[in-house]
CSV table of C-alpha atoms in Angstrom, one decimal:
chain,number,residue,atom,x,y,z
A,195,MET,CA,0.0,0.0,-0.1
A,196,GLU,CA,2.8,2.6,0.7
A,197,ALA,CA,5.1,1.7,-2.2
A,198,ARG,CA,1.3,2.6,-4.3
A,199,GLN,CA,1.0,5.8,-2.5
A,200,ASP,CA,4.7,6.6,-3.1
A,201,LEU,CA,3.6,5.9,-7.3
A,202,GLU,CA,1.1,8.0,-6.9
A,203,ARG,CA,2.9,11.0,-5.5
A,204,PRO,CA,3.4,13.5,-7.9
A,205,LEU,CA,7.3,14.2,-8.5
A,206,THR,CA,8.9,17.3,-8.0
A,207,VAL,CA,11.8,18.6,-9.2
A,208,ALA,CA,13.5,18.9,-5.3
A,209,ALA,CA,12.6,15.4,-5.3
A,210,VAL,CA,14.7,14.4,-8.5
A,211,ARG,CA,18.1,13.2,-7.5
A,212,ILE,CA,21.0,13.0,-9.3
A,213,PRO,CA,23.9,10.5,-9.0
A,214,ARG,CA,27.1,12.5,-8.0
A,215,ALA,CA,25.5,15.5,-8.3
A,216,GLY,CA,28.3,17.2,-5.9
A,217,LEU,CA,31.2,16.4,-8.0
A,218,LEU,CA,29.6,17.2,-11.0
A,219,ALA,CA,29.4,20.8,-9.3
A,220,LEU,CA,33.0,20.6,-8.4
A,221,GLY,CA,34.2,19.3,-12.0
A,222,ALA,CA,32.1,22.1,-13.6
A,223,GLY,CA,33.8,24.7,-11.4
A,224,PHE,CA,37.3,23.2,-12.2
A,225,ALA,CA,36.1,23.4,-15.6
A,226,ALA,CA,34.8,26.7,-15.7
A,227,PHE,CA,38.2,28.1,-13.6
A,228,GLY,CA,40.7,26.3,-16.3
A,229,VAL,CA,38.5,27.6,-19.4
A,230,LEU,CA,38.2,31.4,-18.0
A,231,LEU,CA,41.9,31.2,-17.1
A,232,PHE,CA,43.2,30.0,-20.4
A,233,LEU,CA,41.0,32.9,-22.1
A,234,GLY,CA,42.3,35.3,-19.7
A,235,ARG,CA,45.4,34.7,-20.3
A,236,ASN,CA,47.0,37.5,-22.3
A,237,LEU,CA,45.3,40.1,-19.9
A,238,ILE,CA,47.3,43.1,-18.2
A,239,PHE,CA,46.5,45.1,-15.1
A,240,PHE,CA,43.8,47.6,-15.3
A,241,TYR,CA,42.4,50.9,-13.8
A,242,ASP,CA,42.0,50.7,-10.2
A,243,GLU,CA,44.8,47.9,-10.0
A,244,TRP,CA,47.2,50.9,-10.9
A,245,THR,CA,45.7,52.8,-7.9
A,246,LEU,CA,47.1,49.7,-5.5
A,247,ILE,CA,50.5,49.1,-7.4
A,248,THR,CA,51.4,52.5,-7.1
A,249,GLN,CA,50.6,53.1,-3.9
A,250,SER,CA,51.6,50.1,-2.3
A,251,PRO,CA,55.1,51.0,-1.5
A,252,ARG,CA,53.7,54.2,0.3
A,253,TRP,CA,51.4,51.6,2.5
A,254,THR,CA,51.5,51.8,6.4
A,255,LEU,CA,49.6,49.6,8.6
A,256,VAL,CA,47.3,52.6,8.8
A,257,SER,CA,46.9,52.5,4.8
A,258,PHE,CA,45.7,48.7,4.9
A,259,PHE,CA,42.4,50.1,7.1
A,260,GLN,CA,41.6,52.9,5.0
A,261,PRO,CA,39.0,53.0,2.3
A,262,HIS,CA,39.0,52.5,-1.2
A,263,ASN,CA,36.0,54.2,-2.9
A,264,GLU,CA,34.2,54.0,-0.2
A,265,HIS,CA,34.7,50.3,0.8
A,266,TRP,CA,36.4,48.8,3.4
A,267,SER,CA,39.2,47.0,1.7
A,268,THR,CA,41.6,45.7,3.9
A,269,LEU,CA,41.9,42.1,2.8
A,270,LEU,CA,41.9,43.1,-0.9
A,271,LYS,CA,44.9,45.5,0.1
A,272,LEU,CA,46.5,42.8,1.6
A,273,THR,CA,45.8,40.5,-1.0
A,274,TYR,CA,47.9,42.8,-3.6
A,275,GLU,CA,50.3,43.4,-1.3
A,276,ALA,CA,51.1,39.5,-0.9
A,277,LEU,CA,50.8,39.2,-4.7
A,278,LEU,CA,53.5,42.4,-5.5
A,279,LEU,CA,55.7,41.4,-2.5
A,280,THR,CA,55.7,37.6,-4.3
A,281,VAL,CA,55.3,37.3,-8.1
A,282,GLY,CA,55.4,41.1,-8.7
A,283,LEU,CA,54.1,42.5,-12.1
A,284,ARG,CA,55.6,39.5,-14.0
A,285,SER,CA,52.4,37.8,-14.8
A,286,TYR,CA,48.5,39.0,-14.5
A,287,LEU,CA,47.7,35.4,-14.0
A,288,PRO,CA,48.4,34.7,-10.4
A,289,TYR,CA,46.0,37.6,-9.6
A,290,LEU,CA,43.0,36.5,-12.3
A,291,ALA,CA,43.5,32.7,-11.1
A,292,LEU,CA,42.9,34.2,-7.5
A,293,ALA,CA,39.4,36.3,-8.5
A,294,LEU,CA,38.4,33.2,-10.5
A,295,ALA,CA,38.9,30.9,-8.0
A,296,LEU,CA,36.7,33.2,-5.3
A,297,HIS,CA,34.0,33.2,-8.2
A,298,VAL,CA,34.3,29.2,-8.7
A,299,ALA,CA,33.9,29.2,-4.5
A,300,SER,CA,31.0,31.3,-4.7
A,301,ALA,CA,28.9,29.3,-7.2
A,302,LEU,CA,29.8,26.4,-5.4
A,303,LEU,CA,28.5,27.6,-2.4
A,304,VAL,CA,25.4,28.7,-3.8
A,305,PHE,CA,25.1,25.1,-5.0
A,306,VAL,CA,25.1,24.0,-1.4
A,307,LEU,CA,22.2,26.4,-0.4
A,308,VAL,CA,20.1,25.8,-3.4
A,309,ARG,CA,20.6,22.0,-3.0
A,310,ARG,CA,19.4,22.0,0.8
A,311,ARG,CA,16.1,24.3,-0.3
A,312,ALA,CA,15.3,23.3,-3.8
A,313,GLY,CA,17.3,19.9,-4.7
A,314,GLU,CA,19.8,19.1,-7.2
A,315,VAL,CA,18.6,19.9,-10.3
A,316,PRO,CA,18.4,23.4,-9.3
A,317,ALA,CA,21.5,23.6,-7.4
A,318,LEU,CA,23.3,22.4,-10.2
A,319,VAL,CA,21.7,24.7,-12.8
A,320,ALA,CA,22.0,27.8,-10.5
A,321,CYS,CA,25.8,26.6,-10.2
A,322,VAL,CA,26.1,26.3,-13.7
A,323,LEU,CA,24.7,29.9,-14.6
A,324,ILE,CA,27.0,31.6,-12.2
A,325,LEU,CA,30.3,30.1,-13.3
A,326,LEU,CA,29.4,31.2,-16.8
A,327,ILE,CA,27.7,34.2,-16.2
A,328,GLY,CA,27.6,35.8,-19.3
A,329,ALA,CA,26.8,39.1,-18.4
A,330,GLY,CA,29.8,39.2,-15.8
A,331,SER,CA,32.0,38.8,-18.1
A,332,GLU,CA,34.0,41.9,-17.5
A,333,ASP,CA,34.0,41.3,-14.0
A,334,LEU,CA,35.2,37.7,-13.9
A,335,PHE,CA,38.5,39.0,-16.3
A,336,TRP,CA,39.4,41.7,-14.0
A,337,ALA,CA,41.4,40.5,-10.8
A,338,PHE,CA,40.5,43.6,-8.8
A,339,GLN,CA,37.3,42.3,-8.2
A,340,ILE,CA,39.2,39.9,-6.0
A,341,GLY,CA,37.1,42.7,-3.6
A,342,PHE,CA,33.6,41.9,-4.4
A,343,ASN,CA,33.9,38.2,-5.4
A,344,GLY,CA,36.1,37.7,-1.9
A,345,SER,CA,33.3,39.3,-0.3
A,346,ILE,CA,30.2,37.3,-1.9
A,347,ALA,CA,32.3,34.0,-1.0
A,348,PHE,CA,32.9,35.0,2.4
A,349,GLY,CA,29.6,36.2,2.7
A,350,LEU,CA,27.8,32.6,1.3
A,351,ALA,CA,30.0,30.7,3.6
A,352,ALA,CA,28.5,32.8,6.2
A,353,MET,CA,25.0,31.8,5.0
A,354,VAL,CA,25.7,28.0,4.8
A,355,LEU,CA,27.4,27.8,7.9
A,356,LEU,CA,24.1,29.6,9.8
A,357,ASP,CA,21.8,27.6,7.5
A,358,ARG,CA,20.8,24.9,9.8
A,359,PRO,CA,19.2,25.6,13.2
A,360,ASP,CA,21.3,22.9,15.3
A,361,ALA,CA,24.6,25.2,14.0
A,362,SER,CA,27.3,24.2,16.6
A,363,TRP,CA,29.6,27.0,18.3
A,364,ARG,CA,32.2,26.3,15.9
A,365,ALA,CA,29.6,26.8,12.9
A,366,LEU,CA,28.7,29.8,14.8
A,367,VAL,CA,32.4,30.9,15.3
A,368,GLY,CA,33.1,30.0,11.4
A,369,ALA,CA,30.1,32.4,10.2
A,370,SER,CA,31.2,35.2,12.0
A,371,ALA,CA,34.5,35.1,10.5
A,372,ALA,CA,33.4,34.9,7.2
A,373,LEU,CA,31.0,37.8,7.5
A,374,LEU,CA,34.0,39.9,9.0
A,375,GLY,CA,36.4,38.4,6.2
A,376,SER,CA,33.0,39.3,3.6
A,377,LEU,CA,32.9,43.1,5.2
A,378,MET,CA,36.8,43.4,5.1
A,379,PHE,CA,36.8,42.7,1.1
A,380,SER,CA,34.6,45.3,0.0
A,381,GLY,CA,31.1,46.9,1.0
A,382,VAL,CA,29.1,44.1,-0.6
A,383,GLY,CA,29.7,42.3,2.5
A,384,LEU,CA,27.1,44.7,3.9
A,385,LEU,CA,24.4,42.9,1.8
A,386,PHE,CA,25.1,39.7,3.4
A,387,LEU,CA,25.4,41.2,7.0
A,388,VAL,CA,21.8,42.7,6.0
A,389,ALA,CA,20.0,39.5,4.4
A,390,LEU,CA,21.3,37.5,7.4
A,391,THR,CA,19.9,39.6,10.2
A,392,VAL,CA,16.7,39.7,7.9
A,393,GLU,CA,16.3,35.9,7.5
A,394,LEU,CA,17.6,34.9,11.1
A,395,GLY,CA,15.7,37.3,12.8
A,396,LEU,CA,12.2,36.3,11.0
A,397,ASP,CA,13.2,32.5,11.8
A,398,ARG,CA,12.6,31.5,15.4
A,399,VAL,CA,14.1,28.3,15.4
A,400,ARG,CA,17.5,29.7,13.7
A,401,ARG,CA,17.2,32.9,16.0
A,402,ARG,CA,19.8,32.1,18.3
A,403,ASN,CA,22.2,31.9,15.1
A,404,LEU,CA,22.1,35.8,15.4
A,405,LEU,CA,25.2,36.1,17.9
A,406,ALA,CA,27.3,35.2,14.9
A,407,LEU,CA,26.6,38.6,13.8
A,408,ALA,CA,27.8,40.6,16.8
A,409,LEU,CA,31.1,40.9,15.9
A,410,PRO,CA,31.3,41.7,12.4
A,411,LEU,CA,28.2,44.4,13.0
A,412,VAL,CA,30.6,46.0,16.0
A,413,ALA,CA,33.8,45.4,13.8
A,414,TYR,CA,32.1,47.4,10.9
A,415,LEU,CA,30.8,50.6,13.0
A,416,ALA,CA,34.5,50.6,14.7
A,417,TRP,CA,36.4,50.7,11.1
A,418,PHE,CA,33.7,53.3,9.9
A,419,VAL,CA,33.7,55.7,13.2
A,420,ALA,CA,37.4,55.2,12.6
A,421,PHE,CA,38.6,55.2,8.8
A,422,GLY,CA,35.1,54.9,6.7
A,423,ARG,CA,33.5,58.5,6.8
A,424,SER,CA,36.9,59.5,5.1
A,425,GLY,CA,35.8,58.1,2.2
A,426,LEU,CA,32.1,59.1,2.0
A,427,THR,CA,31.3,61.4,-0.9
A,428,PRO,CA,29.1,64.2,-0.6
A,429,ARG,CA,25.6,63.3,-1.9
A,430,PHE,CA,24.9,67.1,-3.0
A,431,PRO,CA,28.2,69.2,-3.8
A,432,SER,CA,29.0,72.5,-2.2
A,433,PRO,CA,27.7,75.7,-3.1
A,434,SER,CA,31.2,76.8,-4.2
A,435,ALA,CA,31.5,73.5,-6.2
A,436,TRP,CA,28.5,74.6,-8.6
A,437,LEU,CA,30.4,77.2,-9.5
A,438,THR,CA,33.0,75.0,-11.8
A,439,TYR,CA,29.5,74.4,-14.0
A,440,VAL,CA,28.8,77.8,-14.5
């Protein structure tokens, strides 16, 4: 009787199982990484990257916390500093490889989140769409987007760790560290902070996971008060600035 009821039950997309779906997603990630890195093999440093390159010899400890285009970019600056000290300007590939690795990591984390909530078929589709997102081609091949890609990857990692109601204290600590890293790569991390605050706040079962957001929030506010305000651009120019347009 139970078997007959199972046969009569409508099959949903979420119920469809794909053998080794995780390995398929991982394989797609490696393949996309290789193809994209090959396509970008002849690229060179561009635009904002030269700001970091030319300023890096004069950086002090305080410089790493000063905003870049209003963003908290400490981890972006540290990444470029490390790459400049190790590989220099001889090749663009190491810079691009890191940006693409973060992009692939983001796609795989999306796979994990979607699989938990909607099944393996939507998860694989979402993963592949993100891996080969044509509309983002300019950003995929610009290593400076290590900043945005880092924020997205670390923000998604925090979402994965906080997705379960029975998250252990290790998961909470890991999520807190990941969200802090997301904020320290760029302002995109604020989107994840807000999204997690709303999602966890509305979920009674997972509301205790809000504890993981305390440290990142306090850290960002402290950075903004100490450094972030200096990077703000006035929304409206001063009256004296209007004279330049007259």
